[in-house]
PDB file of C-alpha atoms and ligand atoms in Angstrom:
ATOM      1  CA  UNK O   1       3.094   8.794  -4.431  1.00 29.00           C
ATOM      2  CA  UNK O   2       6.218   9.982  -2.347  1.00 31.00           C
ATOM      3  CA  UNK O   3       7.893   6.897  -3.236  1.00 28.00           C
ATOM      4  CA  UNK O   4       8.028   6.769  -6.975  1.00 27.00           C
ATOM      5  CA  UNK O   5       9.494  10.207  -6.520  1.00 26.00           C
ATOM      6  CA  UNK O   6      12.636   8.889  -5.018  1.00 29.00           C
ATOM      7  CA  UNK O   7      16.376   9.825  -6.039  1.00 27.00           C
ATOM      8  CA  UNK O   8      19.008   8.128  -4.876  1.00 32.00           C
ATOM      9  CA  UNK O   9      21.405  10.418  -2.777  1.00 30.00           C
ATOM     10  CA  UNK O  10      18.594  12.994  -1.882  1.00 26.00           C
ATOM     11  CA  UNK O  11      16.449  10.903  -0.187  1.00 28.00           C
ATOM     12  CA  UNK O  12      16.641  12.438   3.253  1.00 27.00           C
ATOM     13  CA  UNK O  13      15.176  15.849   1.479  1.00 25.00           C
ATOM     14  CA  UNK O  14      12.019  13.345   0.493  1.00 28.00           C
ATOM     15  CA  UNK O  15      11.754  12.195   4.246  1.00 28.00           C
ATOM     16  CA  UNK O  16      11.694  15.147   5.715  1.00 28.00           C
ATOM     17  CA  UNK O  17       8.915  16.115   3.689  1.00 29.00           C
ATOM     18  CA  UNK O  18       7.094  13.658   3.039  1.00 32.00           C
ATOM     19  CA  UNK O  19       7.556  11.498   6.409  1.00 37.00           C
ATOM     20  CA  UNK O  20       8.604   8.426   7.545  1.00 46.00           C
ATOM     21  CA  UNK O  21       7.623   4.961   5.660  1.00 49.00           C
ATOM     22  CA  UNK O  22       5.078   6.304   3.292  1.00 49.00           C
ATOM     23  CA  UNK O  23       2.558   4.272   2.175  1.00 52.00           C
ATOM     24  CA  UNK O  24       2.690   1.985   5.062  1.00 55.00           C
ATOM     25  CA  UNK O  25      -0.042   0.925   7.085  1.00 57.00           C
ATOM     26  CA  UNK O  26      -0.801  -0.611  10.025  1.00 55.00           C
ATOM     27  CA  UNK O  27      -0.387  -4.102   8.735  1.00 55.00           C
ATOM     28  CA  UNK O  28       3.324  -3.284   7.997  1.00 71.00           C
ATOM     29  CA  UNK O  29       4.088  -1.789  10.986  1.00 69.00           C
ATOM     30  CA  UNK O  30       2.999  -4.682  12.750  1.00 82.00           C
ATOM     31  CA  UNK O  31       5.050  -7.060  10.547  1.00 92.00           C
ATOM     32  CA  UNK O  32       8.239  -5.022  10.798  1.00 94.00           C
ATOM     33  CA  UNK O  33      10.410  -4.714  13.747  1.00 93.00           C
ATOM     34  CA  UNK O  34      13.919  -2.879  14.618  1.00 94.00           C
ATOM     35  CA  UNK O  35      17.217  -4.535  16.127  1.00 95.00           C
ATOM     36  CA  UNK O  36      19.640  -2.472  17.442  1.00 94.00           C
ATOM     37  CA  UNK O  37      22.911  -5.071  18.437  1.00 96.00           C
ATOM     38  CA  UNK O  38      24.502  -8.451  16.956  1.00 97.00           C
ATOM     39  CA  UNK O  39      22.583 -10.305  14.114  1.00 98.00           C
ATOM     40  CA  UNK O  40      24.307 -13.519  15.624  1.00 98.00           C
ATOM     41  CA  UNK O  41      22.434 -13.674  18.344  1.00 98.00           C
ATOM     42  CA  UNK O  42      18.441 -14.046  17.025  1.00 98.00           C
ATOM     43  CA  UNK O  43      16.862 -16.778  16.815  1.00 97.00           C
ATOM     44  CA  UNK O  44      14.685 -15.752  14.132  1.00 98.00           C
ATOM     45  CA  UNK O  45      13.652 -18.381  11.177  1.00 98.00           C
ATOM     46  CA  UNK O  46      16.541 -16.669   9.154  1.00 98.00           C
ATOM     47  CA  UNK O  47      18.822 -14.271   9.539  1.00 98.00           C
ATOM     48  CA  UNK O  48      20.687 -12.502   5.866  1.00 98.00           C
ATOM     49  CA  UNK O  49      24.537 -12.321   6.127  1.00 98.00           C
ATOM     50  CA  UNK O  50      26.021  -9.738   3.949  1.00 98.00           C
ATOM     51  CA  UNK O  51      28.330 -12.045   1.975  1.00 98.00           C
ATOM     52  CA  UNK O  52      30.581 -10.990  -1.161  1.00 97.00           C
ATOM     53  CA  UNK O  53      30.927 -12.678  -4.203  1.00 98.00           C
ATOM     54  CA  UNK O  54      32.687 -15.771  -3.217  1.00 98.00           C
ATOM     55  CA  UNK O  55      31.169 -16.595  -0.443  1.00 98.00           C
ATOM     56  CA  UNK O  56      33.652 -17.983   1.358  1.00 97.00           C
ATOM     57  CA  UNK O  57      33.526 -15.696   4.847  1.00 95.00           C
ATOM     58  CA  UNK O  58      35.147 -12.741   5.229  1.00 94.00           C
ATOM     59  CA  UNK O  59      34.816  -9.556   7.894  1.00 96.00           C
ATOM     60  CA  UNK O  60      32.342  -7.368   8.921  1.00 97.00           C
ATOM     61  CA  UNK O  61      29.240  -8.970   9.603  1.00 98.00           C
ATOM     62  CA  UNK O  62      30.051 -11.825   7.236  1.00 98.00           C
ATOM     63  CA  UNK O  63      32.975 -12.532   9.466  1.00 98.00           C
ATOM     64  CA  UNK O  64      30.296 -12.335  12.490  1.00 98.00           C
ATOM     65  CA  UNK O  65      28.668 -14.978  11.435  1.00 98.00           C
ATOM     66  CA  UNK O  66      30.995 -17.620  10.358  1.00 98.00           C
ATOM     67  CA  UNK O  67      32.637 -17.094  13.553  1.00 98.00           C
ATOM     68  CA  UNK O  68      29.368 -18.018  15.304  1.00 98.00           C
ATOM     69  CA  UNK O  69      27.918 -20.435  12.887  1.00 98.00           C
ATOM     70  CA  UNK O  70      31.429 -22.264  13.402  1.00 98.00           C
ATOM     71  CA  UNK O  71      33.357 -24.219  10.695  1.00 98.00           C
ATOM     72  CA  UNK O  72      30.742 -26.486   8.979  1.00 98.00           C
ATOM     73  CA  UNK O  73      29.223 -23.439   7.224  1.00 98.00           C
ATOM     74  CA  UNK O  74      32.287 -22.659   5.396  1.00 98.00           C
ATOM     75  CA  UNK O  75      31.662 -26.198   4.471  1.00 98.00           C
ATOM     76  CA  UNK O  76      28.699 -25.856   3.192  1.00 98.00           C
ATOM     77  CA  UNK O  77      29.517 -22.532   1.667  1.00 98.00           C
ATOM     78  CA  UNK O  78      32.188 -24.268  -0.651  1.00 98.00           C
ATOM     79  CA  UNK O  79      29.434 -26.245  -2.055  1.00 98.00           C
ATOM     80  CA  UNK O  80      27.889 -23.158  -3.269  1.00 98.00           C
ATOM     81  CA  UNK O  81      30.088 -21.762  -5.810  1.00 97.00           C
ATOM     82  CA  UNK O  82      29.441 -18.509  -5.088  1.00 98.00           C
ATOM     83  CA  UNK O  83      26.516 -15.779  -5.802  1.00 98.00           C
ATOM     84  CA  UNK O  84      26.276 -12.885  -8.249  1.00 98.00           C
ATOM     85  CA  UNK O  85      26.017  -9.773  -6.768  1.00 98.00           C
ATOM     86  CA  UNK O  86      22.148  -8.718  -6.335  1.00 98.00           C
ATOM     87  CA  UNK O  87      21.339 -12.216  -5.458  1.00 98.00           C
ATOM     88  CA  UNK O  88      21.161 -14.465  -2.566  1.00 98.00           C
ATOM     89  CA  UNK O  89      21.853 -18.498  -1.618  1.00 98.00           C
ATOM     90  CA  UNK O  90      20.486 -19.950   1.276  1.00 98.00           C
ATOM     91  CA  UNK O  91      22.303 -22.704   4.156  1.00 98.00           C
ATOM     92  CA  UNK O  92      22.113 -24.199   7.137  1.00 98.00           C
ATOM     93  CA  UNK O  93      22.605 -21.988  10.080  1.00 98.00           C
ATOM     94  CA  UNK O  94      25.017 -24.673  12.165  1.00 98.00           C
ATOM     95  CA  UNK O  95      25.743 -22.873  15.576  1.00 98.00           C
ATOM     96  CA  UNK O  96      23.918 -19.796  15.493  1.00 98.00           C
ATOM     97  CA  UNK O  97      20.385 -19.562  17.304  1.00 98.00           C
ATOM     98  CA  UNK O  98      18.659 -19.050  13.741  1.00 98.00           C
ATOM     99  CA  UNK O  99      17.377 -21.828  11.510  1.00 98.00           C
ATOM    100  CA  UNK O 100      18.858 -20.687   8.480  1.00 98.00           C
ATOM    101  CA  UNK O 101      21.596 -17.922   7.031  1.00 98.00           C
ATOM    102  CA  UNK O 102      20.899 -16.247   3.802  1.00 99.00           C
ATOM    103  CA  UNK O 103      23.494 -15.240   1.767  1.00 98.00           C
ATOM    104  CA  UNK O 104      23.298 -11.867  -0.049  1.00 98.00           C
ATOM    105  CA  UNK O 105      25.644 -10.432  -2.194  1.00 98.00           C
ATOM    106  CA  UNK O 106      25.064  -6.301  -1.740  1.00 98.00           C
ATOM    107  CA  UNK O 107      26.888  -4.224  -4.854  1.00 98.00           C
ATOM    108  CA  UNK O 108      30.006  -2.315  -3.929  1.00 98.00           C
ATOM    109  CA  UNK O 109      28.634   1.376  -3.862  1.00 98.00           C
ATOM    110  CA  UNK O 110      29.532   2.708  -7.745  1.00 98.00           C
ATOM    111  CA  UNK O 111      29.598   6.984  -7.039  1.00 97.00           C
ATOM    112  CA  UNK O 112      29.346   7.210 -10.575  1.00 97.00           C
ATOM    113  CA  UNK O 113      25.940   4.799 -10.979  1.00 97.00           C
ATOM    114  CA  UNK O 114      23.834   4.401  -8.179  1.00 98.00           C
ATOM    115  CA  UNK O 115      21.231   3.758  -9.937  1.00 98.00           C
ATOM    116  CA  UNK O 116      22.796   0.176 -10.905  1.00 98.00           C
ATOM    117  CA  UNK O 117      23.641  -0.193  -7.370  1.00 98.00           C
ATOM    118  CA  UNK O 118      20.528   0.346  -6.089  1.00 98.00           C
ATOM    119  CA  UNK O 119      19.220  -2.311  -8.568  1.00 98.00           C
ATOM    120  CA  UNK O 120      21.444  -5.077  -7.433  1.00 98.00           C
ATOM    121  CA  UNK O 121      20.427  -3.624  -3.873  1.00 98.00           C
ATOM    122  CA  UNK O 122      17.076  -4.355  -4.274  1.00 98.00           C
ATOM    123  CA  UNK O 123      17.522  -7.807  -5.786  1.00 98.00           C
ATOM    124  CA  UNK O 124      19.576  -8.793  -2.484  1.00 98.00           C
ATOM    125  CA  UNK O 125      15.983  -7.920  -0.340  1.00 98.00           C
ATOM    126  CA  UNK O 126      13.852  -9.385  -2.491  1.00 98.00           C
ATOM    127  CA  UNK O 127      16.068 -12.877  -3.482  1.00 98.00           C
ATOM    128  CA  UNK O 128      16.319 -12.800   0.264  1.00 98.00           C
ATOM    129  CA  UNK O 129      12.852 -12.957   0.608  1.00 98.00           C
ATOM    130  CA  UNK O 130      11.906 -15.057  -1.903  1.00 98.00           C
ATOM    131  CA  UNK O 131      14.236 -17.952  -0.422  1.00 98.00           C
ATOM    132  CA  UNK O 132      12.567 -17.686   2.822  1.00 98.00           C
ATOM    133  CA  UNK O 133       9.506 -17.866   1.574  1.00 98.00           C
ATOM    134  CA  UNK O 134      10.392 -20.946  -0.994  1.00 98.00           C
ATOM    135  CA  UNK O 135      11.859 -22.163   2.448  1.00 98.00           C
ATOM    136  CA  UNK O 136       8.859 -21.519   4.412  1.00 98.00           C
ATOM    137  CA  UNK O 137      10.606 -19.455   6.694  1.00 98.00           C
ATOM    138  CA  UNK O 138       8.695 -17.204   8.636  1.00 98.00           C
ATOM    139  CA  UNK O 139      10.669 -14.521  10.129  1.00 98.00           C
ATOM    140  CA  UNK O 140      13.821 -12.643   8.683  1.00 98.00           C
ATOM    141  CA  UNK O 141      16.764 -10.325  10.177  1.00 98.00           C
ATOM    142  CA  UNK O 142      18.956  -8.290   8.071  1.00 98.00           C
ATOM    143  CA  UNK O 143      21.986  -7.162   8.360  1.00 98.00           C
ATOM    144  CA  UNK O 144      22.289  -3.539   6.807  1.00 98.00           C
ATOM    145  CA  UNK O 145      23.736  -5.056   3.492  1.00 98.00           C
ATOM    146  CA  UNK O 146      26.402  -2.860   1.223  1.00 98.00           C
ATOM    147  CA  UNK O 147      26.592   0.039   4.031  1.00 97.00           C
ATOM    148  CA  UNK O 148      30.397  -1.821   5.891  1.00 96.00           C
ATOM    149  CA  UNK O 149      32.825  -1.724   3.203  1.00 97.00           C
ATOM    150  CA  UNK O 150      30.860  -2.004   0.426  1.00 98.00           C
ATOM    151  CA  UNK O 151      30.431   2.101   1.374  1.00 97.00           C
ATOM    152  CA  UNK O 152      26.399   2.357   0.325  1.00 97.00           C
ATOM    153  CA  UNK O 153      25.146   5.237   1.705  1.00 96.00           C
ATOM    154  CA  UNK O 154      23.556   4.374   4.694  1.00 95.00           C
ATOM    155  CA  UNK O 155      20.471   6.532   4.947  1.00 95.00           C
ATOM    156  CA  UNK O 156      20.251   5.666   0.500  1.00 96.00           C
ATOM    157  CA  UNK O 157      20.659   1.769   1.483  1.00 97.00           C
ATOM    158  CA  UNK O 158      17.886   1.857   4.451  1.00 96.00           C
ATOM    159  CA  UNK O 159      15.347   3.751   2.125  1.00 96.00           C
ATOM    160  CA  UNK O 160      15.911   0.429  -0.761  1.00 97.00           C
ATOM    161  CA  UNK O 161      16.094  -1.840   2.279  1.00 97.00           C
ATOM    162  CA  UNK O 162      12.461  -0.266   3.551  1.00 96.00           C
ATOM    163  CA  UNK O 163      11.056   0.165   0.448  1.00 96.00           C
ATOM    164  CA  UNK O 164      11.613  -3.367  -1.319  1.00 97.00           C
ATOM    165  CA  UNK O 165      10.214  -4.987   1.984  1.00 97.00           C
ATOM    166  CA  UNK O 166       7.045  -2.894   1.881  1.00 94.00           C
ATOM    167  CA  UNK O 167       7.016  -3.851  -1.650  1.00 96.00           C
ATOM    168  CA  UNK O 168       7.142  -7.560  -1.148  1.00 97.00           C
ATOM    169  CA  UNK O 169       4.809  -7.363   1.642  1.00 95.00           C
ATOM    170  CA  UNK O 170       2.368  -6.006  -0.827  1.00 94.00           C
ATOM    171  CA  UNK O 171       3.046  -9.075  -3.522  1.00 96.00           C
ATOM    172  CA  UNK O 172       0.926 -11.777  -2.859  1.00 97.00           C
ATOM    173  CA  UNK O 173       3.859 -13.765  -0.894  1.00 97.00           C
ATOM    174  CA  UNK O 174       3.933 -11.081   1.266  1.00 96.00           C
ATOM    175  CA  UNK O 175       1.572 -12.806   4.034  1.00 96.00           C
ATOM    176  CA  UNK O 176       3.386 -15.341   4.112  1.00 97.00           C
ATOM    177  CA  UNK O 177       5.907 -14.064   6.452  1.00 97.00           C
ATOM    178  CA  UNK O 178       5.181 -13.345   9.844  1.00 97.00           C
ATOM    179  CA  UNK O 179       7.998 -11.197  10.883  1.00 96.00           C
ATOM    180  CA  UNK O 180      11.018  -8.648   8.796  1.00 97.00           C
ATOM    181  CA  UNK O 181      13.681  -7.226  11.584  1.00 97.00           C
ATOM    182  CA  UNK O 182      16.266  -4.764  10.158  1.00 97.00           C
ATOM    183  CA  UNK O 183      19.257  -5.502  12.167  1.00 97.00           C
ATOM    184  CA  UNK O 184      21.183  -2.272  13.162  1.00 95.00           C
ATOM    185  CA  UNK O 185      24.554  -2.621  14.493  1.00 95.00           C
ATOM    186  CA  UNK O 186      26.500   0.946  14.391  1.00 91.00           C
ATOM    187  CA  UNK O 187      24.675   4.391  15.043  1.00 89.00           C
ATOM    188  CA  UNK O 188      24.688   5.212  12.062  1.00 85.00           C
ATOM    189  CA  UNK O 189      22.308   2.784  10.522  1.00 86.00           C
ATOM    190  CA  UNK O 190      19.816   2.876  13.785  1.00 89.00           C
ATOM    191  CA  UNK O 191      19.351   6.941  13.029  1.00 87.00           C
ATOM    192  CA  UNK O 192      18.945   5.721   9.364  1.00 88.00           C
ATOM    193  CA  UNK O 193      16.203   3.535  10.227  1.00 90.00           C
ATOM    194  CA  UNK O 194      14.498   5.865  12.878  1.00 87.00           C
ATOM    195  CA  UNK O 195      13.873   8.242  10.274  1.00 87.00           C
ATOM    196  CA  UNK O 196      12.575   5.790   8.485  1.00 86.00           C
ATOM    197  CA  UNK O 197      10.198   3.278  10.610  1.00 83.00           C
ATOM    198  CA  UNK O 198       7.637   4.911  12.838  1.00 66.00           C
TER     199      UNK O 198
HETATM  200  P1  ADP H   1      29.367  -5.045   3.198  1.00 60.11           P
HETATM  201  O1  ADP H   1      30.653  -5.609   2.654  1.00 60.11           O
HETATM  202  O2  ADP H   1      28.155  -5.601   2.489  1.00 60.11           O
HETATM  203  O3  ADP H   1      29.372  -3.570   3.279  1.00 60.11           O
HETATM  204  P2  ADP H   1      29.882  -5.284   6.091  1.00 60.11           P
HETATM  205  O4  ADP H   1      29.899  -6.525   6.901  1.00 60.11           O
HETATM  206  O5  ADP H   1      31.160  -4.555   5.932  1.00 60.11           O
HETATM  207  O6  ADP H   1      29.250  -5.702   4.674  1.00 60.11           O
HETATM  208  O7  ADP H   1      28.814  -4.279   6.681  1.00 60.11           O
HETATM  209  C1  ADP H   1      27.426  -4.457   6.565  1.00 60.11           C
HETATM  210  C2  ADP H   1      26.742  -3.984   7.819  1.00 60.11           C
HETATM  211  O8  ADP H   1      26.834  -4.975   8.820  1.00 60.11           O
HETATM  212  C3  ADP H   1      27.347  -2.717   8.435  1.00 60.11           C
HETATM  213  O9  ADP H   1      26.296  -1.803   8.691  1.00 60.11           O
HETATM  214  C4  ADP H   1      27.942  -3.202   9.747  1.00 60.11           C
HETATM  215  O10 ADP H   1      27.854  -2.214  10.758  1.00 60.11           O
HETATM  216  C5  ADP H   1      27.037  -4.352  10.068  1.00 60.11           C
HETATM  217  N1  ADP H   1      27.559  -5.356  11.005  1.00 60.11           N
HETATM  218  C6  ADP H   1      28.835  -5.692  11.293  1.00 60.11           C
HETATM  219  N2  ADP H   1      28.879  -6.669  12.212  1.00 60.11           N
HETATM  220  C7  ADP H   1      27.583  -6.965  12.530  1.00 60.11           C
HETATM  221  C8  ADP H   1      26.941  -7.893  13.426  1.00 60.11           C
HETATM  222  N3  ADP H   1      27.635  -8.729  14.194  1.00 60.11           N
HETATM  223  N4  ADP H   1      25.586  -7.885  13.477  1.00 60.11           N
HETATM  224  C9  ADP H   1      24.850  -7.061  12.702  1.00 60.11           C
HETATM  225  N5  ADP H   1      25.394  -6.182  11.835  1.00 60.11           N
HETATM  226  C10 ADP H   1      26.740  -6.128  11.749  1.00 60.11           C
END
């Protein structure tokens, strides 16, 4: 059971014995892909923007998007009233390529209790997944929430980020999405999820 052996900050000792994705079969490979480039450009069902509190736009990836969604998500956005961190809201995806954005608020990486981050990590996968599924929304990109600014450890973040999707996949809502992409955008996060993905 390599997975419920799992510490935060040592995973990368667990990979490299234990291997890549444990537990995952065929039908999860098949259901889980890899993008290495710009989450604005996919025209996947939905694509999850890693927001912050407020969710009024801001840079990184969140700025990304806003930029290409143009000024009628903001709009929408304000309507909102913001998100508690671990959580996620869902709009309308404007001028991107996508049908829809999700909205997930990562934690800011706490040194001193990663366990609580990697809680509220966790809930940002699985709201996100939930919505698309209450949405009927078939296929999903990520962005690598928490890992910009909000400094979670990358290779820490992609092991949650892995894990919680294998997890849902397992739940009985899990068929009901075709597709999961983890969207990759500096080095840094692609090694992460090479070591991870077969
Ligand atoms: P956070 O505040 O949650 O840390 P950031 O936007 O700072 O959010 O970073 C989250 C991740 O998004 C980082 O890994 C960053 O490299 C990535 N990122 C930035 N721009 C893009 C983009 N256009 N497409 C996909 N990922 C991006």
């Amino acid at each position: 059971m390599p997975y419920s052996i799992y510490v935060p900050n040592r995973y990368i000792l667990n990979v490299s014995t234990l291997g890549p994705f444990q537990n995952a079969t065929s039908l999860h490979n098949d259901r889980i892909g890899l993008f290495h480039g710009d989450i604005t450009t996919l025209s996947v069902d939905a694509i999850v923007n890693a927001a912050n509190l407020l969710l009024l736009g801001g840079g990184g990836v969140d700025g990304a998007i806003h930029r290409a969604a143009g000024p009628k998500l903001l709009r929408e956005c304000r309507t909102l009233h913001g998100c508690p961190t671990g959580s996620a809201k869902i709009t309308n995806a404007y001028d991107l390529p996508c049908k829809k954005v999700i909205h997930a608020v990562g934690p800011i990486y706490n040194v001193n209790d990663p366990a609580d981050s990697e809680i509220a990590l966790r809930g940002c996968y699985r709201s996100s997944l939930e919505l698309a599924v209450r949405h009927n929304l078939k296929t999903i990109a990520f962005s690598a929430i928490s890992t910009g600014v909000y400094r979670y450890p990358t290779a820490d973040a992609a092991h949650v980020a892995c894990d919680t999707v294998r997890e849902f996949m397992d739940s009985n809502d899990g068929p009901k999405l075709d597709k999961v992409i983890f969207v990759t955008f500096e080095e840094k996060d692609a090694r992460s999820y090479n070591l991870l993905l077969p």
